[in-house]
Short mmCIF file of C-alpha atoms in Angstrom, two decimals:
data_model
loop_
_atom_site.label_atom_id
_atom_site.label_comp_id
_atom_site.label_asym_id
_atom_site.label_seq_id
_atom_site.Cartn_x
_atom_site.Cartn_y
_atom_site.Cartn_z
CA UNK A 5 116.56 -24.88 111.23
CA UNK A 6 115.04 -21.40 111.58
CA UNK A 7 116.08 -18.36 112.72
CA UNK A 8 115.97 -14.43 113.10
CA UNK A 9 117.64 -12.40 109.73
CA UNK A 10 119.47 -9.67 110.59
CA UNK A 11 122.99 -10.02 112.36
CA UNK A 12 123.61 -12.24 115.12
CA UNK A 13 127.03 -13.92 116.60
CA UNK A 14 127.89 -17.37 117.40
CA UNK A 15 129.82 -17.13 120.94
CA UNK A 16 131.03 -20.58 122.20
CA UNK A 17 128.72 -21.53 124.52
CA UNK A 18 130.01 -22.80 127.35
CA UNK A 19 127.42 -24.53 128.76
CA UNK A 20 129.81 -26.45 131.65
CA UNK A 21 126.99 -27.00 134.11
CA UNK A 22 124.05 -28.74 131.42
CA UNK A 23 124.61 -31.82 133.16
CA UNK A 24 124.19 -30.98 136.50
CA UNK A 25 120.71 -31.33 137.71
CA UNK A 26 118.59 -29.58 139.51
CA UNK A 27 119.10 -28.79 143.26
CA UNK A 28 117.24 -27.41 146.19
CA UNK A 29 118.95 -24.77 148.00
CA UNK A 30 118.53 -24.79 152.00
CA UNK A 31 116.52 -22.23 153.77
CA UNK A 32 119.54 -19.34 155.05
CA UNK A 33 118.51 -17.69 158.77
CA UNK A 34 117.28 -14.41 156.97
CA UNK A 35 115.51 -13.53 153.81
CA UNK A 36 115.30 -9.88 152.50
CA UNK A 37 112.79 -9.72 150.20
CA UNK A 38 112.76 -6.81 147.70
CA UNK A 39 110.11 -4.91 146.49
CA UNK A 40 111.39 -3.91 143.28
CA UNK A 41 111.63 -7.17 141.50
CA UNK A 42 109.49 -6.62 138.82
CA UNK A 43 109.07 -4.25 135.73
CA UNK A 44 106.70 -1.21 136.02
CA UNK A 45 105.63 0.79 139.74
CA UNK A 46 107.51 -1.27 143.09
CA UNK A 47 105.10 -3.34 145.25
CA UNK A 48 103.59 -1.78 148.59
CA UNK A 49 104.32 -3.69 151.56
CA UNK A 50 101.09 -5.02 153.69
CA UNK A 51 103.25 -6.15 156.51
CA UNK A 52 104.48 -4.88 159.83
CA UNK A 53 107.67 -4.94 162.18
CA UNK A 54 106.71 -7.63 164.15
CA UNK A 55 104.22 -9.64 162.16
CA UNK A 56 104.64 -13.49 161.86
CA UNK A 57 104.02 -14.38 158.12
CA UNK A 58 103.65 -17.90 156.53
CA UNK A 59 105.32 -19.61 153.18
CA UNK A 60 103.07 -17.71 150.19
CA UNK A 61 101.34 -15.43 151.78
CA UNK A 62 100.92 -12.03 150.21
CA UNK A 63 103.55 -9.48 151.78
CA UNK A 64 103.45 -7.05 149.55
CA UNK A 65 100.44 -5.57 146.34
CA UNK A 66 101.03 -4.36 143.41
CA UNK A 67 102.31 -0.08 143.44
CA UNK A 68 100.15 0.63 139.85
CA UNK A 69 99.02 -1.06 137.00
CA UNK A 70 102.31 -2.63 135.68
CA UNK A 71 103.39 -3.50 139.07
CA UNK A 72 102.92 -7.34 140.74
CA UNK A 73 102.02 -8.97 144.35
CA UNK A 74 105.49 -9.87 146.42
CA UNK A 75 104.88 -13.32 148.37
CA UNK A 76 107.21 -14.14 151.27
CA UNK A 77 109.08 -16.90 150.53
CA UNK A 78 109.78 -18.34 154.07
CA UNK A 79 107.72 -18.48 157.35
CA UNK A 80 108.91 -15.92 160.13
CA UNK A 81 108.76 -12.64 161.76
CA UNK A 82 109.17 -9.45 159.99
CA UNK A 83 112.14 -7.69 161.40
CA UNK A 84 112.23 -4.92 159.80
CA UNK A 85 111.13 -3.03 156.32
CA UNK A 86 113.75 -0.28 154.71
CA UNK A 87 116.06 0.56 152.27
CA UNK A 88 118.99 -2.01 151.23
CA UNK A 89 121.27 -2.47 148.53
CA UNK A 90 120.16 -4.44 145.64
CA UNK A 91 123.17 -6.10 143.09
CA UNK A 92 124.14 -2.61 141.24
CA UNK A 93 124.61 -1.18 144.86
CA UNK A 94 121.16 0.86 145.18
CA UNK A 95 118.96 1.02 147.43
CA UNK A 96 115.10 -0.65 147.35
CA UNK A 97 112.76 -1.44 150.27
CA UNK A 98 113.06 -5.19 151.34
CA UNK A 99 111.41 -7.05 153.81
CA UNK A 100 113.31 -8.50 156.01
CA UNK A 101 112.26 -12.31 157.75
CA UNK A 102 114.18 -14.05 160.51
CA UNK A 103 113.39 -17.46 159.03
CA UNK A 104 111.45 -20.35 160.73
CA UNK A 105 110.35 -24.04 159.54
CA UNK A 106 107.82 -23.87 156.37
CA UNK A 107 104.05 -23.19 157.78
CA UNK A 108 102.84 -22.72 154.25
CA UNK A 109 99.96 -20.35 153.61
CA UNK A 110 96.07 -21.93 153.03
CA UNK A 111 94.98 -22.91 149.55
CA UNK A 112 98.21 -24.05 148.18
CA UNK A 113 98.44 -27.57 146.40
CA UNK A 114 102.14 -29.26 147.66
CA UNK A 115 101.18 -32.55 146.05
CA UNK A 116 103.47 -33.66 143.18
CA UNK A 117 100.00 -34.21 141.29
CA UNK A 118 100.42 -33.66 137.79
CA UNK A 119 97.03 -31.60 136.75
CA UNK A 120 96.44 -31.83 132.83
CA UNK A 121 93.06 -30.37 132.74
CA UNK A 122 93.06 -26.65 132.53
CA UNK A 123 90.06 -23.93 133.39
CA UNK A 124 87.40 -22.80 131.06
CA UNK A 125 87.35 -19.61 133.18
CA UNK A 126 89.50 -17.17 131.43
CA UNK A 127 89.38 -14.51 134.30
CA UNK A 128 90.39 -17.36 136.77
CA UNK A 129 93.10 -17.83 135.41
CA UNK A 130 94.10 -14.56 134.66
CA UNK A 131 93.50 -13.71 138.16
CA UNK A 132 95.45 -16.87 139.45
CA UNK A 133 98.70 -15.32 137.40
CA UNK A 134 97.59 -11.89 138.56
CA UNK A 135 97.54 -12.72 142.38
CA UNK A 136 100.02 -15.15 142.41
CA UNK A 137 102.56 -12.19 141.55
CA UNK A 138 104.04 -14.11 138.33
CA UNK A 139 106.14 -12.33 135.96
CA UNK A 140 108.53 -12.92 133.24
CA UNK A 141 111.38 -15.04 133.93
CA UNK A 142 113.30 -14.25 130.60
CA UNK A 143 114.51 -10.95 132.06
CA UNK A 144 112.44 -8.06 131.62
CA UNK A 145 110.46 -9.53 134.64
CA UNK A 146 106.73 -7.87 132.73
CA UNK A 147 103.69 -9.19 134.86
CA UNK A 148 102.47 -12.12 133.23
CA UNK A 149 98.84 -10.99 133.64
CA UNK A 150 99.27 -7.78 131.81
CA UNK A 151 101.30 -9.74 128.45
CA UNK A 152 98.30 -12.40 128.72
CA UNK A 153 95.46 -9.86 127.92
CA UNK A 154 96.24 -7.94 124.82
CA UNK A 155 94.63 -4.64 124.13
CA UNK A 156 91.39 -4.23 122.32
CA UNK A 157 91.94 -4.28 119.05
CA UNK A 158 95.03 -6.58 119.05
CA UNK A 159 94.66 -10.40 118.62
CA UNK A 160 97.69 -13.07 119.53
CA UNK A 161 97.86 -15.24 116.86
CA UNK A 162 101.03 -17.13 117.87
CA UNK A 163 101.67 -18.02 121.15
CA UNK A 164 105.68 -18.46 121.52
CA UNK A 165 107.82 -19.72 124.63
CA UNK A 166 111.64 -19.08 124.40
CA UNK A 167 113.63 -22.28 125.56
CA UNK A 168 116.96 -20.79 123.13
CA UNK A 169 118.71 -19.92 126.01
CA UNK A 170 121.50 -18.11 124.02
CA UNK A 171 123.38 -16.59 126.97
CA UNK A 172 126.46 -18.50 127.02
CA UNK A 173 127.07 -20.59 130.27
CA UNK A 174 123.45 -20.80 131.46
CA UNK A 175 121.96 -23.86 131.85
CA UNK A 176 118.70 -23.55 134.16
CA UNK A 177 116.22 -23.08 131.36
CA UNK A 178 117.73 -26.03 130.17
CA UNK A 179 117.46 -28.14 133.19
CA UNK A 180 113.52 -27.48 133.97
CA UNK A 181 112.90 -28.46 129.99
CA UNK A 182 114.55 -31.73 130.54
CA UNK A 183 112.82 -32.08 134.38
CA UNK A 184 110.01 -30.36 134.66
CA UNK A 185 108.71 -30.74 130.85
CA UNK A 186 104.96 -31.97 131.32
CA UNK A 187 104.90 -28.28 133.79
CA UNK A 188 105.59 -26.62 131.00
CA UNK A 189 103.74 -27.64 128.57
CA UNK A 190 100.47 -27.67 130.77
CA UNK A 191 101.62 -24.19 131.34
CA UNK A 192 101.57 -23.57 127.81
CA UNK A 193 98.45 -24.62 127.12
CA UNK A 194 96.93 -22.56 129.72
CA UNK A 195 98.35 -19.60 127.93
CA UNK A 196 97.40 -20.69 124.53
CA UNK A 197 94.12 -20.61 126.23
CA UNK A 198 93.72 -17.36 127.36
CA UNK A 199 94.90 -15.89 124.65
CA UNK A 200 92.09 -17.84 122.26
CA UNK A 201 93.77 -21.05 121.35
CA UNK A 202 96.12 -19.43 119.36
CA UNK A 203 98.77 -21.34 117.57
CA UNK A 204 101.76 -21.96 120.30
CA UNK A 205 105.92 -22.76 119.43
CA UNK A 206 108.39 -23.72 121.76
CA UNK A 207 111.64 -22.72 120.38
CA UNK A 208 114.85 -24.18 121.70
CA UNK A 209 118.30 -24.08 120.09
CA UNK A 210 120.10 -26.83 118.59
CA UNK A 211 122.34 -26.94 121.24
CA UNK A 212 120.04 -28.61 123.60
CA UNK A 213 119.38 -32.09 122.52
CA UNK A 214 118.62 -33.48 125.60
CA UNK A 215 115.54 -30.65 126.50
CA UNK A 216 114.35 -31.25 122.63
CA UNK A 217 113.52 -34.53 123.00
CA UNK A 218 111.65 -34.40 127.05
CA UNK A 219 109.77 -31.48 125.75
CA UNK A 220 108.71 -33.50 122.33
CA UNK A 221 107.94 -36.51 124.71
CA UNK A 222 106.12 -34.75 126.83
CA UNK A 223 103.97 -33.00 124.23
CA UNK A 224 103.05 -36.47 122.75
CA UNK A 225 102.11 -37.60 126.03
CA UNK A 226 100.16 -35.01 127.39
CA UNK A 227 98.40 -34.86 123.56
CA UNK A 228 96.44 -38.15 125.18
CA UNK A 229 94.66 -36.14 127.59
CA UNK A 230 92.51 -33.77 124.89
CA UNK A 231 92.22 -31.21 122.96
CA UNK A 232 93.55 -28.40 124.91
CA UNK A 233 97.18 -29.71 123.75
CA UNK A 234 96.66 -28.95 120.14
CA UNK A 235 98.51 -26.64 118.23
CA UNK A 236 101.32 -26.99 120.37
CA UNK A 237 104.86 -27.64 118.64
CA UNK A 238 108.58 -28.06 119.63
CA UNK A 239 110.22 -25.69 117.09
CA UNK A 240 114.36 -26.58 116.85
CA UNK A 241 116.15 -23.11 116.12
CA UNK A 242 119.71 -22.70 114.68
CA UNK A 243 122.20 -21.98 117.74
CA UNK A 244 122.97 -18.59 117.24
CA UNK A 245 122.83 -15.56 119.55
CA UNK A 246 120.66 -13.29 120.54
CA UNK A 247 118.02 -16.15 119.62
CA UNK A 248 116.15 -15.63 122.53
CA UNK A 249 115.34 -12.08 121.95
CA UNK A 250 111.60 -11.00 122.10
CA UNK A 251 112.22 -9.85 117.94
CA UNK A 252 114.32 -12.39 116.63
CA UNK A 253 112.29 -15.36 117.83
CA UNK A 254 109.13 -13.61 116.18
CA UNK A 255 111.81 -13.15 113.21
CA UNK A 256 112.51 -16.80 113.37
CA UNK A 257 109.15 -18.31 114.56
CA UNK A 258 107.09 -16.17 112.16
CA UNK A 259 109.30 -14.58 109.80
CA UNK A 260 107.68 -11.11 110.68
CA UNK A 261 109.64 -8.14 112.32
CA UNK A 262 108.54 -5.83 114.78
CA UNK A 263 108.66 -2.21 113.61
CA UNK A 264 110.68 0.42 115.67
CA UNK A 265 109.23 1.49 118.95
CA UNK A 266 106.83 -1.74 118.31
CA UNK A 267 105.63 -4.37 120.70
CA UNK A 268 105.51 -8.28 119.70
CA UNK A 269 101.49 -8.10 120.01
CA UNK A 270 101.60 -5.67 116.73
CA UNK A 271 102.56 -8.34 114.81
CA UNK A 272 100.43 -10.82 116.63
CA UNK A 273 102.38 -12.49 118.94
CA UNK A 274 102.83 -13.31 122.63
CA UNK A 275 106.27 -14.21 123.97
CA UNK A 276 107.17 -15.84 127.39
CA UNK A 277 109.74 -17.90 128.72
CA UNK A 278 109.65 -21.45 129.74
CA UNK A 279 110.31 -20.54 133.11
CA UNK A 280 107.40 -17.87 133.47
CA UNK A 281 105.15 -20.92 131.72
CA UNK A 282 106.41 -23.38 134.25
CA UNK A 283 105.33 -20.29 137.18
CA UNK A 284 102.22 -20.09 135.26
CA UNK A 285 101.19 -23.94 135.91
CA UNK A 286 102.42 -23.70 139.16
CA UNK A 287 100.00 -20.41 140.12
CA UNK A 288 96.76 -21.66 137.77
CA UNK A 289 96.89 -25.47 138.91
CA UNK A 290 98.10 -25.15 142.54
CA UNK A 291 97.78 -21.77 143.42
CA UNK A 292 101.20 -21.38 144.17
CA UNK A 293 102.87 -18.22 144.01
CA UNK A 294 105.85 -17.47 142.69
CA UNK A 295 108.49 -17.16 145.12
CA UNK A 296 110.93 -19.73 143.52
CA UNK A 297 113.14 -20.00 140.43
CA UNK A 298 116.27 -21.60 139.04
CA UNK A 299 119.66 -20.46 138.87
CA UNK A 300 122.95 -21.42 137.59
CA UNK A 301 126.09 -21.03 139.46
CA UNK A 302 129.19 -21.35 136.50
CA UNK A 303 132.24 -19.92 135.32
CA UNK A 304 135.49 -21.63 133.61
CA UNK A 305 137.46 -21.37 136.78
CA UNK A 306 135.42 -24.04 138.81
CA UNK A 307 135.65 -27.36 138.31
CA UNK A 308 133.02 -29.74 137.44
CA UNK A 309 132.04 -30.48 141.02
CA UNK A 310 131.15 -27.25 141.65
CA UNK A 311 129.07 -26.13 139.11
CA UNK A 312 125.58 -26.04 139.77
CA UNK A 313 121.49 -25.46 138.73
CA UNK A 314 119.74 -24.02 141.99
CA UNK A 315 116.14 -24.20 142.78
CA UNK A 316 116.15 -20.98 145.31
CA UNK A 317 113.48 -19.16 147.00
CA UNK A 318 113.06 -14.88 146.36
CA UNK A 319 115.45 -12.88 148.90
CA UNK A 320 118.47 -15.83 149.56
CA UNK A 321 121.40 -12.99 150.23
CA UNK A 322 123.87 -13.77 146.99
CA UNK A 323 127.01 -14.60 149.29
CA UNK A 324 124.47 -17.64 151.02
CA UNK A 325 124.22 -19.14 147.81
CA UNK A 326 127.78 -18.44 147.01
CA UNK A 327 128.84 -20.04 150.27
CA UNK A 328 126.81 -23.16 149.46
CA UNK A 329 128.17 -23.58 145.90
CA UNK A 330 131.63 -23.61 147.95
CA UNK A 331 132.43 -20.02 147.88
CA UNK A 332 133.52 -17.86 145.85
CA UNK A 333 137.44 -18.99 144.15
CA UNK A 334 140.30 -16.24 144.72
CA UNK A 335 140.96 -15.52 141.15
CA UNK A 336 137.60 -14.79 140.41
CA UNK A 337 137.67 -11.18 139.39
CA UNK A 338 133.88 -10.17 138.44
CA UNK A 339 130.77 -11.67 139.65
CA UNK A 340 127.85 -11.68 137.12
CA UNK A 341 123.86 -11.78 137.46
CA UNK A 342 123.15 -13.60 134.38
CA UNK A 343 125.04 -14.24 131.02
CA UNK A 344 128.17 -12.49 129.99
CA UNK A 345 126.74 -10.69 126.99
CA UNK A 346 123.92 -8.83 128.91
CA UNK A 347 124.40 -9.69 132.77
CA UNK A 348 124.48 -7.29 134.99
CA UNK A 349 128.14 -7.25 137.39
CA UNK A 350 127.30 -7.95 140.97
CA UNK A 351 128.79 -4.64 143.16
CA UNK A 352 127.05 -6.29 146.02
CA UNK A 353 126.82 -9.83 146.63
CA UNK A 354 125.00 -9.31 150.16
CA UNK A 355 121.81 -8.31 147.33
CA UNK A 356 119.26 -10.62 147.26
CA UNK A 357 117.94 -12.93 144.44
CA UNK A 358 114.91 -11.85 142.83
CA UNK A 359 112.16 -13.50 141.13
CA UNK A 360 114.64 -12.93 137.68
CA UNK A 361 117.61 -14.12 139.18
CA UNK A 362 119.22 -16.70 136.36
CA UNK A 363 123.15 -16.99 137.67
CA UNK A 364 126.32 -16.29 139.31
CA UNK A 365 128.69 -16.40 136.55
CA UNK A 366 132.78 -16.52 137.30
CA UNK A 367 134.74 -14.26 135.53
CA UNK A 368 138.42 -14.27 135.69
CA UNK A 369 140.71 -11.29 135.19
CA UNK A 370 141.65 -12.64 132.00
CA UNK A 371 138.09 -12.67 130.60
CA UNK A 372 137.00 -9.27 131.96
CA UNK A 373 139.51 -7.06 131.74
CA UNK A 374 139.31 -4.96 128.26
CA UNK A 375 141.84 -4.62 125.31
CA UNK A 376 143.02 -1.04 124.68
CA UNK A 377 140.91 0.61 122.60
CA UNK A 378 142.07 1.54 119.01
CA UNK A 379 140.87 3.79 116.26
CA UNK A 380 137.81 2.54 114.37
CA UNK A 381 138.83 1.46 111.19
CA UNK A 382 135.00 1.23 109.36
CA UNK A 383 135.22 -2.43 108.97
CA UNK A 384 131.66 -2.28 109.64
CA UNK A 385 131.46 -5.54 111.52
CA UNK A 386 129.33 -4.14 114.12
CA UNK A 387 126.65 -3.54 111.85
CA UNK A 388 126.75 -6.52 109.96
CA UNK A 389 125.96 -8.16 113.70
CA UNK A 390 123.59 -6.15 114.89
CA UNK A 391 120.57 -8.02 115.14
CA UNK A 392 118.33 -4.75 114.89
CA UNK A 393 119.60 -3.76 111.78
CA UNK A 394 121.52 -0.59 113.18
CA UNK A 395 124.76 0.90 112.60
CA UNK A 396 126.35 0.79 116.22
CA UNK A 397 129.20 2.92 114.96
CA UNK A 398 127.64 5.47 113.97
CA UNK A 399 125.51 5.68 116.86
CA UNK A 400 129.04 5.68 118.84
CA UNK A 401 130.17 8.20 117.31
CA UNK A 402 126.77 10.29 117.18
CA UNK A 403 126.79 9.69 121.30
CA UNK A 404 130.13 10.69 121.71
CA UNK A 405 129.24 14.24 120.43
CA UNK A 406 125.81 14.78 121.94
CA UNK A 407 124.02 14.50 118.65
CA UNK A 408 120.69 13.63 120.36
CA UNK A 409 118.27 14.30 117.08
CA UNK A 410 120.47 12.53 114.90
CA UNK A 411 120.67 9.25 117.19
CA UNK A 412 116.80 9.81 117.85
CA UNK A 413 116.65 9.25 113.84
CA UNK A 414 119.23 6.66 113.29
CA UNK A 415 116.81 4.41 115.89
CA UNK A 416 119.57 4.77 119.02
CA UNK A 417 116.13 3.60 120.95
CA UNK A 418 115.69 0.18 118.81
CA UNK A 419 118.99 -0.89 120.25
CA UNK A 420 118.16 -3.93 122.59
CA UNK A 421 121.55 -3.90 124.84
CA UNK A 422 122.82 -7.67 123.12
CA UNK A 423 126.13 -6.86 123.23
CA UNK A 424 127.05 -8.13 119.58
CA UNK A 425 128.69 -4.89 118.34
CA UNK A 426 131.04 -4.77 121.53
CA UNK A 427 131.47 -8.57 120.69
CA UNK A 428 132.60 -8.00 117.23
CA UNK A 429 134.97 -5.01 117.18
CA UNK A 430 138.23 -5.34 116.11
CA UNK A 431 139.19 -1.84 117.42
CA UNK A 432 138.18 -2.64 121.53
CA UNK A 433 135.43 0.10 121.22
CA UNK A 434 133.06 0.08 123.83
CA UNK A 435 130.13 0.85 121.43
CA UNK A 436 127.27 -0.66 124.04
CA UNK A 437 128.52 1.60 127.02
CA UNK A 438 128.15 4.69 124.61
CA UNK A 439 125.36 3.22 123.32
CA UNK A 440 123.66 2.03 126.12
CA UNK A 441 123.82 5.53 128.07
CA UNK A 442 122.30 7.58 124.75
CA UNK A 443 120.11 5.71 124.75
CA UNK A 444 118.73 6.13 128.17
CA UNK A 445 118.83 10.27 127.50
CA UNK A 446 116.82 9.66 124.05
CA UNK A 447 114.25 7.43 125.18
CA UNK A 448 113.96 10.48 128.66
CA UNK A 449 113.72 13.46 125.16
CA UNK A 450 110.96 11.07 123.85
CA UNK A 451 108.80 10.54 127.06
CA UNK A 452 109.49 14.31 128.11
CA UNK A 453 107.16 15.46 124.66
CA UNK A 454 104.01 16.47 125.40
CA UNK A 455 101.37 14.21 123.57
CA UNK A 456 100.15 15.04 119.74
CA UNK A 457 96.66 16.43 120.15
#
């Protein structure tokens, strides 16, 4: 089994809720709908106090080129537009949308159809993902449209959609794999596509037997219906974390690394997530936009009848969904969006979900709180994990005194936030906190230059 080269660590996984299938979330009374859910410029709301909007219809366009359309999720009245807090407690313009039964907006296929046969119109379908607001669903939330239409001059010669899912405890990547397969594949192909029938990998990890073989079965299947479904493979990757990073599945899938300050398309290659291709068939073949996802409620503390995959709609308040997973259990100490390793801590659980919104993970006292830290001994551990080939303690240490050149030249800005040198210490050091915040102040030095003539 492949995989990436450099560094890694193999976390138990703790996937508790990979048997629990999907399930639809009921509508709440109010949705707040953010504007900010997206990489790149915030959308610009097209609505007004007072107007009465339908299920997918546009409330919001894009706020600059990397920048996406906002759909309402519900149908309702707009009761207001203004600042609220979002899950890290600042504040971004929602919409907000007293909620009524679904009237759902004109043009949008709500058959269960299955449509295999794709458009020869590449701008169609770029302007299907375009309009339909879809993004990426593996975190960095990039609009789909832009990542689907690579500059002049580059050329995707590997198409590759990450089902690892190396977080520990998620499970709702796995769950549409093994339920919404065909949807996926169809959406690859529509990718593959666009981007010139290049050659296209699914990678999932070892770990996921079960989403292996409906993905494989599905691919044989829907190879029946023509050539569009060519060149497609199911590619099984070695469980080992962070798999599902943009670099180390190129690493893995194509044994070619990015350089520093790089992007995947340099070395010919396209990466999306399994959700975002999933969104993709649902915006090209039924114009739907994308105003749903899946998300995993989890954590060690809740027993098996409680965990759960969510299908939810954009803007469900947190402490809704909370309440209808059966609240949230007293000796729960932190509340995480996402996986444990690069998750964000909920400060505010009245936020809304997103269009990225993957979990609500559990954590007890006993799993949060941190160890003392101790001297650093030079074991060297964390750079033996670091999947990008740096030397986390030195970029600690560099941090620590304000050495922004140095870090600048030791690649601070290559580091991409996994967590595995904070995983590995023996001495408690909070390398990624140090890290993390140099980082941010090298990457502003960088962007503050004025451009080489």
């Amino acid at each position: 089994m492949k995989t990436f080269r450099i560094g890694g660590v193999h976390p138990n996984d703790s996937k508790i809720s990979r048997n629990c299938a999907i399930e639809v979330l009921p509508l709440p009374q109010t949705v707040y709908i953010s504007m900010a859910q997206h990489l790149g410029a915030p959308a610009k709301p097209v609505v007004a106090v007072g107007d009465r909007v339908k299920t997918g219809q546009v409330i919001a366009e894009p706020g600059g080129f990397i920048s996406a359309f906002v759909h309402s999720s519900v149908t309702g009245t707009v009761k207001s537009i203004g600042p609220r807090k979002d899950l890290a407690g600042n504040n971004m313009t929602h919409v907000e949308i007293l909620v009524e039964p679904d009237e759902w907006a004109e043009g949008i296929d709500l058959s269960d159809t299955l449509v295999t046969e794709i458009p020869s119109d590449r701008q169609f379908i770029l302007d299907r993902i375009k309009n339909n607001g879809v993004v990426g669903l593996g975190g960095a939330t990039f609009p789909a449209h832009v990542k689907l239409n690579p500059p002049p001059g580059k050329t995707a010669e590997c198409l590759i959609l990450n089902g690892a899912e190396c977080e520990p405890y998620l499970t709702s990547d796995n769950r549409i794999m093994i339920e919404q397969s065909s949807r996926i594949i169809i959406g690859a192909a529509i990718m593959k596509q666009v981007l010139g029938g290049c050659r296209t990998v699914i990678g999932i990890e070892e770990n996921k037997p079960e989403a292996i073989k409906a993905m494989s079965d599905a691919l044989a299947e829907l190879g029946k219906c023509g050539a569009a479904y060519s060149g497609i493979e199911v590619m099984v990757l070695k469980k080992k974390y962070p798999q599902g990073g943009e670099k180390q599945l190129i690493d893995a899938v194509m044994g070619r690394q990015v350089k520093s300050m790089g992007l995947p398309i340099d070395v010919g290659a396209v990466v999306q997530n399994v959700a975002t291709s999933l969104a993709v068939y649902d915006a090209v073949q039924k114009n739907m936009p994308l105003i749903t996802n899946t998300m995993t409620v989890t954590g060690n503390c809740l027993p098996a009848d409680r965990q759960h995959n969510y299908l939810f709609r954009i803007g469900f308040p947190l402490s809704f969904v909370a309440e209808q997973a059966g609240g949230v259990p007293q000796e729960v100490s932190k509340i995480i969006s996402g996986g444990p390793m690069m998750g964000k801590a909920v400060a505010n659980l009245d936020a809304c979900t997103v269009k990225g919104s993957s979990s609500l993970l559990y954590m007890t006292a006993e799993q949060t709180v941190r160890k003392q830290e101790t001297n650093c001994i030079r074991c060297a551990k964390c750079a033996d994990a670091c999947p990008m080939g740096l030397e986390p303690f030195l970029l600690n240490k560099l941090a620590r005194n304000g050495m922004y050149d140095a870090l600048e030249e030791n690649g601070v800005h290559d580091c991409i936030e996994c967590g595995c040198c904070l995983y590995t210490c023996p001495a408690n050091i909070p390398l990624l906190d140090t890290i993390r915040l140099a980082k941010g102040d090298v990457i502003k030095i960088i962007r503050s230059r004025a451009p080489k003539k």
